[in-house]
Short mmCIF file of N, CA and C in Angstrom, two decimals:
data_model
loop_
_atom_site.label_atom_id
_atom_site.label_comp_id
_atom_site.label_asym_id
_atom_site.label_seq_id
_atom_site.Cartn_x
_atom_site.Cartn_y
_atom_site.Cartn_z
N UNK A 1 -61.35 -24.03 -33.01
CA UNK A 1 -62.32 -23.47 -32.68
C UNK A 1 -61.52 -22.09 -33.30
N UNK A 2 -62.45 -21.37 -33.65
CA UNK A 2 -62.05 -19.89 -33.99
C UNK A 2 -61.92 -18.94 -32.99
N UNK A 3 -62.63 -18.63 -31.93
CA UNK A 3 -62.91 -17.98 -30.87
C UNK A 3 -61.49 -16.51 -30.32
N UNK A 4 -62.49 -16.02 -29.77
CA UNK A 4 -61.13 -15.22 -29.28
C UNK A 4 -61.11 -14.93 -28.04
N UNK A 5 -60.60 -15.80 -26.95
CA UNK A 5 -60.44 -15.12 -25.58
C UNK A 5 -60.03 -14.38 -25.44
N UNK A 6 -60.46 -13.78 -24.23
CA UNK A 6 -60.49 -12.41 -23.59
C UNK A 6 -60.09 -12.50 -22.06
N UNK A 7 -58.74 -12.13 -21.66
CA UNK A 7 -57.83 -12.40 -20.53
C UNK A 7 -58.36 -10.50 -20.22
N UNK A 8 -59.02 -9.94 -20.17
CA UNK A 8 -58.73 -8.31 -19.70
C UNK A 8 -59.25 -8.30 -18.49
N UNK A 9 -59.13 -6.85 -17.25
CA UNK A 9 -59.63 -7.00 -16.90
C UNK A 9 -60.35 -5.26 -16.37
N UNK A 10 -59.75 -4.76 -17.38
CA UNK A 10 -60.12 -2.98 -17.62
C UNK A 10 -61.58 -3.32 -18.52
N UNK A 11 -62.30 -2.53 -17.98
CA UNK A 11 -63.77 -2.46 -18.61
C UNK A 11 -63.57 -1.71 -19.83
N UNK A 12 -62.54 -0.40 -20.04
CA UNK A 12 -62.53 0.07 -21.36
C UNK A 12 -61.78 -0.52 -22.55
N UNK A 13 -60.87 -1.19 -21.85
CA UNK A 13 -60.47 -1.96 -22.56
C UNK A 13 -61.60 -3.28 -23.30
N UNK A 14 -62.55 -4.20 -22.70
CA UNK A 14 -63.14 -5.10 -22.83
C UNK A 14 -64.07 -4.36 -23.85
N UNK A 15 -64.37 -2.84 -23.37
CA UNK A 15 -65.45 -2.25 -24.63
C UNK A 15 -64.81 -2.23 -25.63
N UNK A 16 -63.58 -1.70 -25.83
CA UNK A 16 -62.86 -1.76 -27.15
C UNK A 16 -62.63 -3.17 -27.82
N UNK A 17 -62.64 -3.80 -27.62
CA UNK A 17 -62.45 -5.01 -27.78
C UNK A 17 -63.42 -5.84 -28.38
N UNK A 18 -64.63 -5.97 -27.38
CA UNK A 18 -65.78 -6.19 -28.12
C UNK A 18 -66.29 -5.18 -29.04
N UNK A 19 -66.32 -3.97 -29.69
CA UNK A 19 -66.27 -3.62 -30.39
C UNK A 19 -65.56 -3.93 -32.06
N UNK A 20 -64.46 -4.58 -31.79
CA UNK A 20 -63.27 -4.95 -33.17
C UNK A 20 -64.01 -6.36 -32.93
N UNK A 21 -64.11 -7.22 -31.65
CA UNK A 21 -64.72 -8.70 -32.11
C UNK A 21 -65.59 -8.51 -33.02
N UNK A 22 -66.85 -8.00 -32.74
CA UNK A 22 -68.38 -7.54 -33.19
C UNK A 22 -67.69 -6.69 -34.68
N UNK A 23 -66.71 -6.13 -34.97
CA UNK A 23 -66.87 -5.87 -36.31
C UNK A 23 -66.10 -6.65 -37.11
N UNK A 24 -65.31 -7.53 -36.54
CA UNK A 24 -64.74 -8.73 -37.12
C UNK A 24 -65.65 -9.46 -37.33
N UNK A 25 -66.62 -9.67 -36.95
CA UNK A 25 -67.85 -11.11 -37.03
C UNK A 25 -66.82 -12.21 -36.21
N UNK A 26 -66.29 -12.08 -34.83
CA UNK A 26 -65.68 -13.02 -34.12
C UNK A 26 -66.19 -13.31 -32.68
N UNK A 27 -66.76 -14.24 -32.42
CA UNK A 27 -66.81 -14.54 -31.15
C UNK A 27 -65.78 -14.17 -30.04
N UNK A 28 -66.42 -13.57 -29.08
CA UNK A 28 -65.52 -13.01 -27.89
C UNK A 28 -65.99 -14.00 -26.67
N UNK A 29 -64.78 -14.54 -26.35
CA UNK A 29 -65.24 -15.55 -24.68
C UNK A 29 -64.32 -14.80 -23.67
N UNK A 30 -65.03 -14.53 -22.82
CA UNK A 30 -64.15 -13.66 -21.92
C UNK A 30 -63.70 -14.48 -20.43
N UNK A 31 -63.09 -14.50 -20.14
CA UNK A 31 -62.56 -15.33 -18.96
C UNK A 31 -61.79 -14.66 -17.62
N UNK A 32 -61.72 -15.13 -16.84
CA UNK A 32 -60.70 -14.68 -15.57
C UNK A 32 -59.52 -15.51 -16.00
N UNK A 33 -58.24 -14.95 -15.55
CA UNK A 33 -57.01 -15.29 -15.76
C UNK A 33 -56.46 -15.94 -14.38
N UNK A 34 -55.86 -16.65 -14.30
CA UNK A 34 -55.62 -17.77 -15.60
C UNK A 34 -56.94 -18.47 -15.76
N UNK A 35 -56.80 -18.91 -17.20
CA UNK A 35 -58.34 -19.88 -17.84
C UNK A 35 -57.30 -20.95 -17.42
N UNK A 36 -58.44 -22.11 -17.38
CA UNK A 36 -58.22 -23.34 -18.17
C UNK A 36 -57.47 -23.71 -18.77
N UNK A 37 -56.33 -25.08 -18.62
CA UNK A 37 -55.27 -25.23 -19.63
C UNK A 37 -55.86 -25.26 -21.39
N UNK A 38 -56.92 -26.40 -20.99
CA UNK A 38 -57.75 -26.28 -21.94
C UNK A 38 -58.40 -25.00 -23.24
N UNK A 39 -58.97 -24.28 -22.23
CA UNK A 39 -59.35 -23.39 -23.00
C UNK A 39 -58.28 -21.79 -23.70
N UNK A 40 -57.23 -22.47 -22.82
CA UNK A 40 -55.96 -21.69 -23.74
C UNK A 40 -55.41 -22.10 -24.72
N UNK A 41 -54.99 -23.60 -24.82
CA UNK A 41 -54.77 -23.56 -25.84
C UNK A 41 -56.22 -24.14 -27.18
N UNK A 42 -57.20 -23.90 -26.50
CA UNK A 42 -57.68 -24.22 -27.85
C UNK A 42 -58.47 -22.81 -28.41
N UNK A 43 -58.15 -22.03 -28.07
CA UNK A 43 -58.98 -20.72 -28.49
C UNK A 43 -57.96 -20.32 -30.00
N UNK A 44 -58.80 -19.97 -30.57
CA UNK A 44 -58.11 -19.58 -32.29
C UNK A 44 -57.04 -18.15 -31.90
N UNK A 45 -57.56 -17.36 -31.05
CA UNK A 45 -56.47 -16.12 -30.71
C UNK A 45 -56.95 -15.84 -29.01
N UNK A 46 -55.95 -15.12 -28.31
CA UNK A 46 -55.79 -14.78 -26.88
C UNK A 46 -55.42 -13.17 -26.50
N UNK A 47 -56.66 -12.71 -26.61
CA UNK A 47 -55.83 -11.43 -25.88
C UNK A 47 -55.94 -11.06 -24.72
N UNK A 48 -54.89 -10.24 -24.14
CA UNK A 48 -54.64 -10.55 -22.88
C UNK A 48 -54.02 -8.77 -22.58
N UNK A 49 -54.02 -7.94 -21.29
CA UNK A 49 -53.67 -7.20 -21.00
C UNK A 49 -52.29 -7.56 -19.67
N UNK A 50 -51.78 -6.76 -19.36
CA UNK A 50 -50.22 -6.83 -19.15
C UNK A 50 -50.52 -7.43 -17.64
N UNK A 51 -51.61 -7.65 -16.81
CA UNK A 51 -51.69 -8.60 -15.73
C UNK A 51 -51.76 -10.21 -16.36
N UNK A 52 -52.72 -10.21 -16.54
CA UNK A 52 -53.23 -11.76 -17.16
C UNK A 52 -52.21 -12.35 -18.18
N UNK A 53 -51.08 -11.52 -19.47
CA UNK A 53 -49.92 -11.65 -19.96
C UNK A 53 -48.73 -12.30 -18.59
N UNK A 54 -48.43 -12.09 -17.41
CA UNK A 54 -47.81 -12.22 -16.43
C UNK A 54 -48.03 -13.69 -15.85
N UNK A 55 -49.72 -13.56 -15.47
CA UNK A 55 -50.08 -14.53 -14.56
C UNK A 55 -50.31 -15.92 -15.58
N UNK A 56 -50.35 -15.29 -16.67
CA UNK A 56 -50.65 -16.78 -18.00
C UNK A 56 -49.31 -17.14 -18.24
N UNK A 57 -48.83 -16.81 -18.25
CA UNK A 57 -46.83 -16.64 -18.72
C UNK A 57 -46.48 -17.57 -17.43
N UNK A 58 -46.93 -17.44 -16.55
CA UNK A 58 -46.34 -18.54 -15.05
C UNK A 58 -46.74 -19.69 -15.22
N UNK A 59 -48.39 -19.71 -15.71
CA UNK A 59 -49.44 -20.66 -15.47
C UNK A 59 -49.77 -21.75 -16.26
N UNK A 60 -48.86 -21.15 -17.56
CA UNK A 60 -49.60 -22.06 -19.03
C UNK A 60 -48.96 -22.19 -19.60
N UNK A 61 -48.52 -23.10 -20.25
CA UNK A 61 -47.49 -22.93 -21.95
C UNK A 61 -47.46 -22.07 -22.60
N UNK A 62 -46.53 -21.72 -23.30
CA UNK A 62 -46.56 -20.28 -24.08
C UNK A 62 -46.62 -21.07 -25.29
N UNK A 63 -47.26 -20.19 -26.28
CA UNK A 63 -48.41 -20.33 -27.48
C UNK A 63 -48.43 -19.53 -28.68
N UNK A 64 -48.43 -19.79 -29.65
CA UNK A 64 -48.77 -18.65 -30.64
C UNK A 64 -50.44 -18.02 -30.89
N UNK A 65 -50.30 -17.07 -31.30
CA UNK A 65 -51.46 -16.45 -31.33
C UNK A 65 -52.12 -15.58 -30.12
N UNK A 66 -51.19 -14.32 -29.60
CA UNK A 66 -51.30 -14.42 -27.81
C UNK A 66 -51.00 -12.49 -28.76
N UNK A 67 -52.05 -11.70 -28.18
CA UNK A 67 -52.28 -10.37 -28.69
C UNK A 67 -52.02 -9.45 -27.26
N UNK A 68 -51.26 -8.61 -26.77
CA UNK A 68 -51.22 -7.70 -25.81
C UNK A 68 -52.38 -6.72 -25.70
N UNK A 69 -52.91 -6.00 -25.20
CA UNK A 69 -53.34 -4.92 -25.62
C UNK A 69 -53.48 -3.93 -24.38
N UNK A 70 -53.20 -2.77 -24.50
CA UNK A 70 -54.01 -1.63 -23.18
C UNK A 70 -54.13 -0.71 -23.48
N UNK A 71 -54.33 0.34 -22.64
CA UNK A 71 -54.77 1.71 -22.77
C UNK A 71 -54.15 2.76 -22.85
N UNK A 72 -54.03 3.38 -24.44
CA UNK A 72 -53.35 4.09 -24.71
C UNK A 72 -51.83 3.70 -25.03
N UNK A 73 -50.78 4.77 -25.45
CA UNK A 73 -49.24 3.75 -26.10
C UNK A 73 -49.36 2.96 -25.10
N UNK A 74 -48.65 2.02 -25.46
CA UNK A 74 -47.87 0.89 -25.07
C UNK A 74 -46.33 1.58 -24.05
N UNK A 75 -46.74 0.96 -23.04
CA UNK A 75 -45.03 1.54 -22.50
C UNK A 75 -44.43 0.34 -21.84
N UNK A 76 -43.45 0.16 -20.94
CA UNK A 76 -42.10 -0.41 -20.86
C UNK A 76 -42.60 -1.40 -20.15
N UNK A 77 -43.78 -1.55 -19.14
CA UNK A 77 -44.50 -2.25 -18.52
C UNK A 77 -45.13 -3.41 -19.42
N UNK A 78 -45.97 -2.75 -20.67
CA UNK A 78 -46.69 -3.89 -21.14
C UNK A 78 -45.65 -4.78 -22.27
N UNK A 79 -44.47 -3.61 -22.69
CA UNK A 79 -43.69 -4.45 -24.00
C UNK A 79 -42.54 -5.28 -22.44
N UNK A 80 -42.59 -5.63 -21.67
CA UNK A 80 -42.13 -6.07 -20.85
C UNK A 80 -42.78 -8.01 -20.68
N UNK A 81 -44.29 -7.44 -20.26
CA UNK A 81 -45.48 -8.57 -20.05
C UNK A 81 -45.17 -9.01 -21.29
N UNK A 82 -45.67 -8.32 -22.44
CA UNK A 82 -46.24 -8.91 -23.95
C UNK A 82 -44.67 -10.18 -24.50
N UNK A 83 -43.17 -9.56 -23.92
CA UNK A 83 -42.14 -9.98 -23.98
C UNK A 83 -42.29 -11.96 -22.83
N UNK A 84 -42.33 -11.44 -22.23
CA UNK A 84 -43.07 -12.73 -21.26
C UNK A 84 -43.75 -13.91 -21.42
N UNK A 85 -44.92 -12.96 -22.45
CA UNK A 85 -46.00 -14.13 -22.74
C UNK A 85 -45.55 -14.85 -24.13
N UNK A 86 -44.90 -14.19 -24.77
CA UNK A 86 -44.69 -14.49 -26.55
C UNK A 86 -45.72 -14.07 -27.27
N UNK A 87 -46.17 -12.44 -27.06
CA UNK A 87 -47.50 -11.90 -27.73
C UNK A 87 -46.44 -11.20 -28.75
N UNK A 88 -47.35 -11.51 -30.39
CA UNK A 88 -47.06 -11.40 -31.30
C UNK A 88 -47.25 -10.03 -31.97
N UNK A 89 -48.64 -9.13 -30.95
CA UNK A 89 -48.75 -7.80 -31.48
C UNK A 89 -49.02 -7.05 -29.76
N UNK A 90 -48.77 -5.69 -30.15
CA UNK A 90 -48.56 -5.04 -28.85
C UNK A 90 -49.92 -4.23 -29.43
N UNK A 91 -51.18 -3.66 -28.65
CA UNK A 91 -51.84 -2.76 -29.45
C UNK A 91 -52.25 -1.44 -28.21
N UNK A 92 -52.28 -0.37 -28.44
CA UNK A 92 -52.83 0.35 -27.60
C UNK A 92 -53.83 0.99 -27.68
N UNK A 93 -55.25 0.67 -27.21
CA UNK A 93 -56.77 0.99 -27.80
C UNK A 93 -56.70 2.20 -27.45
N UNK A 94 -58.01 3.34 -27.43
CA UNK A 94 -58.55 3.00 -28.86
C UNK A 94 -58.02 3.53 -30.05
N UNK A 95 -56.70 3.75 -29.65
CA UNK A 95 -55.81 4.15 -31.04
C UNK A 95 -56.11 3.34 -32.10
N UNK A 96 -55.03 1.94 -31.80
CA UNK A 96 -54.67 0.90 -32.23
C UNK A 96 -56.27 -0.08 -32.46
N UNK A 97 -57.44 0.28 -33.30
CA UNK A 97 -58.59 -0.70 -33.37
C UNK A 97 -58.39 -1.25 -34.79
N UNK A 98 -58.03 -0.41 -35.47
CA UNK A 98 -57.70 -0.97 -36.90
C UNK A 98 -57.04 -1.98 -37.12
N UNK A 99 -55.85 -1.86 -36.16
CA UNK A 99 -54.39 -3.01 -36.51
C UNK A 99 -54.81 -4.15 -35.93
N UNK A 100 -55.87 -4.07 -34.84
CA UNK A 100 -56.47 -5.50 -33.74
C UNK A 100 -57.33 -5.93 -34.61
N UNK A 101 -58.44 -5.46 -35.63
CA UNK A 101 -58.90 -5.59 -36.91
C UNK A 101 -58.48 -6.50 -37.64
N UNK A 102 -57.57 -6.18 -38.18
CA UNK A 102 -57.00 -6.80 -39.37
C UNK A 102 -56.44 -7.97 -38.91
N UNK A 103 -55.93 -7.63 -37.48
CA UNK A 103 -55.25 -8.74 -36.75
C UNK A 103 -56.23 -10.26 -36.87
N UNK A 104 -57.24 -9.61 -36.15
CA UNK A 104 -58.39 -10.87 -35.59
C UNK A 104 -59.42 -11.10 -37.03
N UNK A 105 -59.25 -10.37 -37.64
CA UNK A 105 -60.27 -10.86 -39.33
C UNK A 105 -58.82 -11.90 -39.86
N UNK A 106 -57.54 -11.14 -40.03
CA UNK A 106 -56.50 -12.20 -40.67
C UNK A 106 -55.81 -14.01 -39.43
N UNK A 107 -56.82 -13.82 -38.31
CA UNK A 107 -56.93 -15.35 -37.70
C UNK A 107 -58.16 -16.09 -37.96
N UNK A 108 -59.05 -15.35 -38.28
CA UNK A 108 -59.82 -16.40 -38.83
C UNK A 108 -60.25 -17.13 -39.81
N UNK A 109 -58.85 -16.48 -40.94
CA UNK A 109 -59.08 -16.95 -42.47
C UNK A 109 -58.23 -19.09 -41.80
N UNK A 110 -59.05 -19.81 -42.50
CA UNK A 110 -58.35 -20.95 -42.45
C UNK A 110 -57.20 -21.33 -42.96
N UNK A 111 -56.24 -21.73 -42.29
CA UNK A 111 -55.14 -22.04 -42.63
C UNK A 111 -54.90 -22.91 -43.96
N UNK A 112 -54.06 -22.74 -45.14
CA UNK A 112 -54.03 -23.09 -46.56
C UNK A 112 -52.75 -23.48 -46.65
N UNK A 113 -51.80 -23.56 -45.88
CA UNK A 113 -50.55 -23.79 -45.93
C UNK A 113 -49.85 -24.81 -45.20
N UNK A 114 -50.44 -25.14 -44.81
CA UNK A 114 -49.37 -26.72 -43.80
C UNK A 114 -49.60 -27.87 -44.96
N UNK A 115 -49.16 -28.58 -44.29
CA UNK A 115 -48.39 -30.04 -44.91
C UNK A 115 -47.65 -30.62 -45.03
N UNK A 116 -47.27 -31.82 -45.01
CA UNK A 116 -45.95 -32.90 -44.63
C UNK A 116 -45.28 -32.69 -46.07
N UNK A 117 -44.06 -32.27 -46.05
CA UNK A 117 -43.05 -32.67 -47.16
C UNK A 117 -42.22 -33.65 -46.95
N UNK A 118 -42.02 -35.00 -47.60
CA UNK A 118 -41.20 -36.15 -47.46
C UNK A 118 -40.40 -36.15 -49.00
N UNK A 119 -39.17 -35.98 -48.31
CA UNK A 119 -37.91 -36.18 -49.66
C UNK A 119 -37.61 -37.51 -49.25
N UNK A 120 -37.45 -37.85 -50.80
CA UNK A 120 -37.29 -39.73 -50.89
C UNK A 120 -35.45 -39.26 -51.71
N UNK A 121 -34.59 -39.63 -51.38
CA UNK A 121 -32.91 -39.54 -52.25
C UNK A 121 -32.14 -40.77 -52.35
N UNK A 122 -32.15 -41.66 -53.26
CA UNK A 122 -31.20 -42.22 -54.24
C UNK A 122 -29.76 -41.92 -53.59
N UNK A 123 -29.31 -42.88 -52.88
CA UNK A 123 -27.55 -42.95 -53.31
C UNK A 123 -27.37 -43.60 -54.52
N UNK A 124 -27.53 -43.67 -55.43
CA UNK A 124 -26.91 -44.24 -57.03
C UNK A 124 -27.57 -44.19 -57.61
N UNK A 125 -27.67 -43.96 -58.93
CA UNK A 125 -28.45 -44.16 -60.43
C UNK A 125 -28.63 -45.21 -60.03
N UNK A 126 -30.23 -45.55 -59.91
CA UNK A 126 -31.02 -46.70 -59.95
C UNK A 126 -30.93 -48.15 -58.87
N UNK A 127 -31.30 -46.73 -57.94
CA UNK A 127 -31.48 -47.81 -56.52
C UNK A 127 -32.98 -47.53 -56.60
N UNK A 128 -33.36 -47.00 -57.24
CA UNK A 128 -35.09 -47.18 -56.94
C UNK A 128 -35.46 -46.08 -56.49
N UNK A 129 -34.81 -44.61 -56.14
CA UNK A 129 -35.79 -43.66 -55.31
C UNK A 129 -36.70 -43.25 -55.75
N UNK A 130 -37.05 -43.17 -57.13
CA UNK A 130 -37.97 -42.48 -57.88
C UNK A 130 -39.46 -43.42 -57.61
N UNK A 131 -39.06 -44.85 -57.98
CA UNK A 131 -40.13 -46.21 -57.81
C UNK A 131 -40.48 -45.91 -56.56
N UNK A 132 -39.82 -45.65 -55.54
CA UNK A 132 -39.82 -46.07 -53.58
C UNK A 132 -41.13 -44.21 -53.96
N UNK A 133 -40.29 -43.24 -54.13
CA UNK A 133 -41.27 -42.18 -54.22
C UNK A 133 -42.45 -42.30 -54.40
N UNK A 134 -42.66 -42.58 -56.12
CA UNK A 134 -43.97 -43.14 -56.43
C UNK A 134 -44.89 -43.80 -55.32
N UNK A 135 -44.20 -45.03 -55.52
CA UNK A 135 -45.27 -45.92 -54.37
C UNK A 135 -45.74 -44.99 -53.04
N UNK A 136 -45.11 -44.70 -52.29
CA UNK A 136 -45.39 -43.23 -51.35
C UNK A 136 -46.10 -42.43 -51.57
N UNK A 137 -46.09 -41.98 -52.74
CA UNK A 137 -47.59 -40.79 -53.17
C UNK A 137 -48.28 -41.47 -53.37
N UNK A 138 -48.59 -42.80 -53.61
CA UNK A 138 -50.00 -43.16 -54.08
C UNK A 138 -50.46 -44.07 -52.71
N UNK A 139 -49.59 -44.27 -51.89
CA UNK A 139 -49.89 -44.64 -50.95
C UNK A 139 -50.59 -44.06 -49.97
N UNK A 140 -49.97 -42.10 -49.69
CA UNK A 140 -50.78 -40.98 -49.39
C UNK A 140 -51.67 -40.31 -49.96
N UNK A 141 -51.44 -41.13 -50.78
CA UNK A 141 -53.12 -40.50 -52.09
C UNK A 141 -54.46 -41.45 -51.07
N UNK A 142 -53.95 -42.55 -51.19
CA UNK A 142 -54.98 -43.39 -51.04
C UNK A 142 -56.08 -43.11 -49.31
N UNK A 143 -54.95 -41.92 -48.47
CA UNK A 143 -55.32 -41.78 -47.27
C UNK A 143 -56.00 -40.50 -47.33
N UNK A 144 -55.34 -39.46 -48.22
CA UNK A 144 -55.70 -37.83 -48.39
C UNK A 144 -55.75 -37.66 -50.23
N UNK A 145 -56.87 -37.78 -50.15
CA UNK A 145 -56.85 -38.24 -51.92
C UNK A 145 -56.71 -36.67 -52.53
N UNK A 146 -57.10 -35.61 -51.98
CA UNK A 146 -57.13 -34.12 -52.67
C UNK A 146 -55.54 -33.43 -52.30
N UNK A 147 -55.02 -34.10 -51.07
CA UNK A 147 -53.44 -33.34 -51.11
C UNK A 147 -51.82 -34.05 -51.15
N UNK A 148 -52.36 -34.69 -51.79
CA UNK A 148 -50.76 -35.20 -52.44
C UNK A 148 -49.68 -34.57 -53.74
N UNK A 149 -48.90 -34.48 -53.44
CA UNK A 149 -47.82 -33.70 -54.75
C UNK A 149 -46.99 -34.47 -55.19
N UNK A 150 -46.68 -34.83 -55.85
CA UNK A 150 -45.33 -35.66 -56.05
C UNK A 150 -44.61 -34.63 -56.93
N UNK A 151 -43.14 -34.86 -57.01
CA UNK A 151 -42.49 -33.80 -57.63
C UNK A 151 -40.69 -34.26 -57.98
N UNK A 152 -40.79 -34.59 -58.97
CA UNK A 152 -39.45 -35.77 -59.51
C UNK A 152 -38.36 -34.00 -59.53
N UNK A 153 -37.47 -34.42 -58.41
CA UNK A 153 -36.19 -32.81 -58.87
C UNK A 153 -35.11 -33.67 -59.40
N UNK A 154 -35.51 -34.75 -59.70
CA UNK A 154 -33.67 -35.16 -60.25
C UNK A 154 -33.54 -34.79 -62.12
N UNK A 155 -32.90 -33.86 -61.68
CA UNK A 155 -32.29 -33.35 -63.49
C UNK A 155 -32.14 -34.47 -64.34
N UNK A 156 -31.24 -35.28 -63.57
CA UNK A 156 -31.25 -36.56 -64.72
C UNK A 156 -31.81 -37.64 -64.81
N UNK A 157 -33.17 -37.58 -64.18
CA UNK A 157 -33.79 -38.77 -64.01
C UNK A 157 -34.27 -38.84 -65.13
N UNK A 158 -35.22 -39.88 -65.30
CA UNK A 158 -36.55 -40.35 -66.59
C UNK A 158 -37.81 -39.84 -66.76
N UNK A 159 -38.04 -39.08 -65.12
CA UNK A 159 -39.26 -38.04 -65.32
C UNK A 159 -40.36 -38.94 -65.07
N UNK A 160 -41.11 -38.47 -63.83
CA UNK A 160 -42.43 -39.09 -63.44
C UNK A 160 -43.02 -39.74 -64.57
N UNK A 161 -43.28 -39.48 -65.59
CA UNK A 161 -44.59 -40.11 -67.12
C UNK A 161 -44.04 -41.50 -67.05
N UNK A 162 -42.71 -41.87 -67.20
CA UNK A 162 -41.97 -43.10 -66.84
C UNK A 162 -42.62 -43.72 -65.87
N UNK A 163 -42.38 -43.34 -64.57
CA UNK A 163 -43.12 -44.42 -63.51
C UNK A 163 -45.22 -44.47 -63.70
#
């Protein structure tokens, strides 16, 4: 789900957030704080104010993708709330709308750097590590046809072309 979950009580902040969400072509789900755990965990990005941040920090699990917004320049109260909830960014609206737009736009991009890395290391030459690695890659390719890369990092080995 790539929706933006907004947990903000201030109508001026909500209006600024609506403008930014519309400019980034993101759907904005406004909810009361704290939201249900499932909603909190499933949102692509969560935007909170300092009150919601403190409430969510005590009632919900910590997660990535949390942004704290406030009116004007953030002060100590906002920074403390951001630290409490684990916010990755703190923006003062409407001054930082461009920066918030960049964060919303980046969050909308699909994640392309995921994957699993498995390392196979032989205990000595001729132990069969290369053969096992090739068999493991072939089995993984059967489950994920476009997502397997086998690398032979042994400078003294015979190379993958022999396998």
